Amino acid sequence: MTAGAPPTTVHDGYQLTDKDADQLRMTDSEYKLQSWDSLLSIIRENRLEDLKRVPSDLKRYIAWSHKTREEYGSIQAFVLKERLGWEDLKAKNSVPFADPDDTKILINDWPYGNEPGILHLVCWTKAAIATVPPAGDLTPESRRIIQDWVDKTFVSRLGCENVMWFKNWASIQSVRSVEHVHVLVRNYTEEFVEEVVGRDARDVKPIGEREKERALATMEN
């Protein structure tokens, strides 16, 4: 699937691609966790459609997306109310990530299938991030703004060798109406995570982990 190509199927709020369909036929043991180097290559080459979840996580994510859409009307409504605590998307500053009140960093509830030691963060902003149609890739100015913020927030603490980031094209985003970028870090400390995410948020177990525990408990019963 190339950038900007439409999904082959719309699956209850999750856009199921041909690659996803192939992945759902795999077992977890057949899936190879993505290393830091492989992730770096994918992001540098803008092959973002190659970022995948573990098959069982993908199945749970699709089921959760369907259930959440039924309950909240949309994934966006859930994210705004339950994860961000934002009543609206009125930005204090039109520049993405420029105002702390317009910004929130969370641990990804449904991370990709990466090797242990790689932390997947989602950085949300109320400000609009300019992109280039039709695929929705970043404009050069947007890329510069985000890079400057990532350097200040993450690279300055962890080093450039331990940080990478990307923004999914609009065509493959799960939550399109709330602007966000993904940041992957390694060689971090718990103190650093608590600092950027917040102690209270750090104590909240990611949704994907809770859904996995629920599924295992159901199997045991």
Coordinates of C-alpha atoms in Angstrom, one line a residue:
M1 CA 0.0 0.0 0.0
T2 CA 1.5 3.3 -1.0
A3 CA 1.2 6.6 0.8
G4 CA -2.3 8.0 0.3
A5 CA -3.8 4.8 -1.1
P6 CA -7.2 4.1 0.3
P7 CA -7.7 1.2 2.7
T8 CA -9.0 -2.0 1.2
T9 CA -11.6 -2.4 3.9
V10 CA -13.1 -0.2 6.6
H11 CA -13.5 -2.4 9.7
D12 CA -15.6 -0.6 12.3
G13 CA -13.4 2.4 12.8
Y14 CA -10.1 0.6 12.0
Q15 CA -8.8 0.7 8.5
L16 CA -7.9 -2.8 7.6
T17 CA -5.2 -3.0 4.9
D18 CA -4.1 -6.0 2.8
K19 CA -1.0 -6.2 5.0
D20 CA -3.2 -6.3 8.1
A21 CA -5.3 -9.1 6.7
D22 CA -2.1 -11.1 6.0
Q23 CA -0.9 -10.4 9.5
L24 CA -4.2 -11.5 11.1
R25 CA -3.6 -14.9 9.5
M26 CA -0.2 -15.1 11.4
T27 CA 0.4 -16.5 14.9
D28 CA 2.2 -14.4 17.5
S29 CA 5.1 -16.9 17.3
E30 CA 5.4 -16.2 13.5
Y31 CA 5.6 -12.5 14.0
K32 CA 9.1 -11.0 14.3
L33 CA 9.4 -8.1 16.8
Q34 CA 10.7 -5.0 15.2
S35 CA 14.2 -3.9 16.3
W36 CA 15.4 -0.3 16.8
D37 CA 17.4 -0.5 13.6
S38 CA 14.5 -1.8 11.6
L39 CA 12.2 0.9 13.0
L40 CA 14.7 3.5 12.1
S41 CA 14.9 2.3 8.5
I42 CA 11.1 2.3 8.2
I43 CA 10.8 5.8 9.5
R44 CA 13.7 7.2 7.5
E45 CA 12.3 5.7 4.3
N46 CA 8.7 6.8 5.2
R47 CA 7.4 3.2 4.9
L48 CA 5.0 3.9 7.8
E49 CA 2.5 1.2 6.6
D50 CA 5.2 -1.3 7.6
L51 CA 4.7 -0.4 11.3
K52 CA 2.7 -3.4 12.6
R53 CA 1.3 -4.7 15.9
V54 CA 1.6 -8.3 17.2
P55 CA -1.2 -10.3 15.5
S56 CA -3.1 -10.9 18.8
D57 CA -2.7 -7.2 19.7
L58 CA -4.1 -6.2 16.3
K59 CA -7.1 -8.5 16.8
R60 CA -7.8 -7.0 20.2
Y61 CA -7.3 -3.5 18.8
I62 CA -9.9 -4.0 16.1
A63 CA -12.4 -5.5 18.6
W64 CA -11.7 -2.6 21.0
S65 CA -12.1 0.0 18.2
H66 CA -15.5 -1.5 17.3
K67 CA -16.7 -1.6 20.9
T68 CA -15.4 2.0 21.6
R69 CA -17.1 3.4 18.6
E70 CA -20.4 1.9 19.6
E71 CA -20.1 3.4 23.1
Y72 CA -18.6 6.8 22.4
G73 CA -19.6 7.4 18.7
S74 CA -16.0 7.7 17.6
I75 CA -12.5 6.9 18.7
Q76 CA -11.9 10.7 18.8
A77 CA -14.6 11.2 21.4
F78 CA -13.1 8.5 23.6
V79 CA -9.6 9.9 23.3
L80 CA -10.7 13.5 24.1
K81 CA -12.8 12.5 27.1
E82 CA -11.0 9.5 28.6
R83 CA -7.4 10.0 27.7
L84 CA -6.8 13.7 27.1
G85 CA -9.4 15.2 29.3
W86 CA -9.9 18.0 26.8
E87 CA -13.4 19.5 26.3
D88 CA -12.5 21.1 23.0
L89 CA -9.6 21.5 20.5
K90 CA -9.3 25.3 20.8
A91 CA -5.6 25.9 20.9
K92 CA -4.0 28.7 22.9
N93 CA -1.2 28.8 20.4
S94 CA -1.5 28.0 16.7
V95 CA 2.0 26.5 16.6
P96 CA 2.0 22.8 17.4
F97 CA 3.4 21.9 20.8
A98 CA 4.2 25.5 21.6
D99 CA 1.9 25.8 24.6
P100 CA 2.0 23.2 27.4
D101 CA -1.8 23.6 27.8
D102 CA -2.3 22.5 24.2
T103 CA 0.0 19.5 24.6
K104 CA -0.2 16.1 26.3
I105 CA 2.2 13.1 26.1
L106 CA 0.8 9.7 26.8
I107 CA 2.2 6.1 26.6
N108 CA 0.6 4.5 23.5
D109 CA -2.3 2.3 24.5
W110 CA -1.8 0.1 21.5
P111 CA 1.9 0.1 20.6
Y112 CA 3.4 -1.6 17.6
G113 CA 5.1 -4.9 18.0
N114 CA 8.6 -3.7 18.9
E115 CA 11.4 -5.4 20.8
P116 CA 11.5 -4.9 24.6
G117 CA 13.1 -1.7 25.8
I118 CA 11.4 0.5 23.2
L119 CA 8.8 2.9 24.7
H120 CA 6.1 4.2 22.3
L121 CA 4.8 7.6 23.3
V122 CA 2.0 9.5 21.6
C123 CA 2.3 13.3 21.7
W124 CA -1.0 15.2 21.3
T125 CA -1.5 18.8 20.4
K126 CA -4.6 21.0 19.9
A127 CA -2.9 23.0 17.2
A128 CA -3.3 22.1 13.6
I129 CA -0.3 20.4 11.9
A130 CA 0.1 21.4 8.3
T131 CA 0.4 18.5 5.8
V132 CA 0.6 18.0 2.1
P133 CA -2.4 16.4 0.3
P134 CA -3.5 13.9 -0.7
A135 CA -1.4 11.5 1.5
G136 CA -1.2 13.9 4.4
D137 CA 2.6 13.8 4.9
L138 CA 4.2 16.7 6.8
T139 CA 5.1 20.0 5.2
P140 CA 8.8 21.0 5.6
E141 CA 7.8 23.7 8.1
S142 CA 5.7 21.3 10.2
R143 CA 8.6 18.8 10.2
R144 CA 11.0 21.6 11.4
I145 CA 8.6 22.6 14.2
I146 CA 8.1 19.1 15.4
Q147 CA 11.8 18.3 15.2
D148 CA 12.6 21.3 17.3
W149 CA 10.1 20.3 20.0
V150 CA 11.3 16.7 20.0
D151 CA 14.9 17.8 20.3
K152 CA 14.0 20.0 23.3
T153 CA 11.7 17.5 25.0
F154 CA 13.4 14.2 24.3
V155 CA 16.8 14.4 22.5
S156 CA 18.2 16.9 25.0
R157 CA 17.7 14.3 27.7
L158 CA 18.3 11.0 26.0
G159 CA 20.5 11.8 23.0
C160 CA 19.6 11.6 19.3
E161 CA 20.6 8.0 19.1
N162 CA 17.8 7.0 21.5
V163 CA 14.9 9.0 20.0
M164 CA 13.0 8.7 16.8
W165 CA 9.6 10.2 15.8
F166 CA 7.0 10.1 13.0
K167 CA 3.6 11.3 12.1
N168 CA 1.3 8.8 10.3
W169 CA -0.1 10.0 7.0
A170 CA -3.7 11.0 7.3
S171 CA -4.7 7.9 5.2
I172 CA -3.5 5.5 7.9
Q173 CA -4.3 7.4 11.1
S174 CA -6.7 5.8 13.6
V175 CA -7.6 9.2 15.2
R176 CA -7.5 11.8 12.4
S177 CA -9.2 14.8 14.1
V178 CA -6.8 15.1 17.1
E179 CA -3.3 16.0 15.9
H180 CA -0.6 13.8 17.3
V181 CA 2.9 12.5 16.5
H182 CA 4.6 9.3 17.7
V183 CA 7.9 9.2 19.6
L184 CA 9.9 6.1 20.2
V185 CA 12.6 6.2 22.9
R186 CA 15.1 3.7 24.4
N187 CA 17.6 3.8 27.2
Y188 CA 15.2 5.9 29.3
T189 CA 14.7 6.0 33.1
E190 CA 11.4 5.7 34.9
E191 CA 12.1 9.2 36.3
F192 CA 12.2 10.5 32.7
V193 CA 8.9 8.8 31.8
E194 CA 7.2 10.2 34.9
E195 CA 8.5 13.7 34.0
V196 CA 7.3 13.8 30.4
V197 CA 4.1 11.8 31.0
G198 CA 3.2 12.7 34.5
R199 CA 3.2 10.4 37.6
D200 CA -0.6 10.0 37.6
A201 CA -0.7 9.1 33.9
R202 CA 2.2 6.7 34.4
D203 CA 0.2 4.8 36.9
V204 CA -2.6 4.1 34.4
K205 CA -2.0 0.8 32.6
P206 CA -2.3 1.1 28.8
I207 CA -5.6 0.0 27.4
G208 CA -3.9 -2.7 25.3
E209 CA -2.4 -4.3 28.4
R210 CA -5.7 -4.3 30.2
E211 CA -7.5 -5.8 27.2
K212 CA -4.9 -8.5 27.0
E213 CA -5.3 -9.3 30.7
R214 CA -9.0 -9.5 30.3
A215 CA -8.7 -11.8 27.3
L216 CA -6.4 -14.1 29.2
A217 CA -8.7 -14.1 32.2
T218 CA -11.6 -15.1 30.0
M219 CA -9.6 -18.0 28.5
E220 CA -8.7 -19.2 32.0
N221 CA -12.4 -19.1 33.1

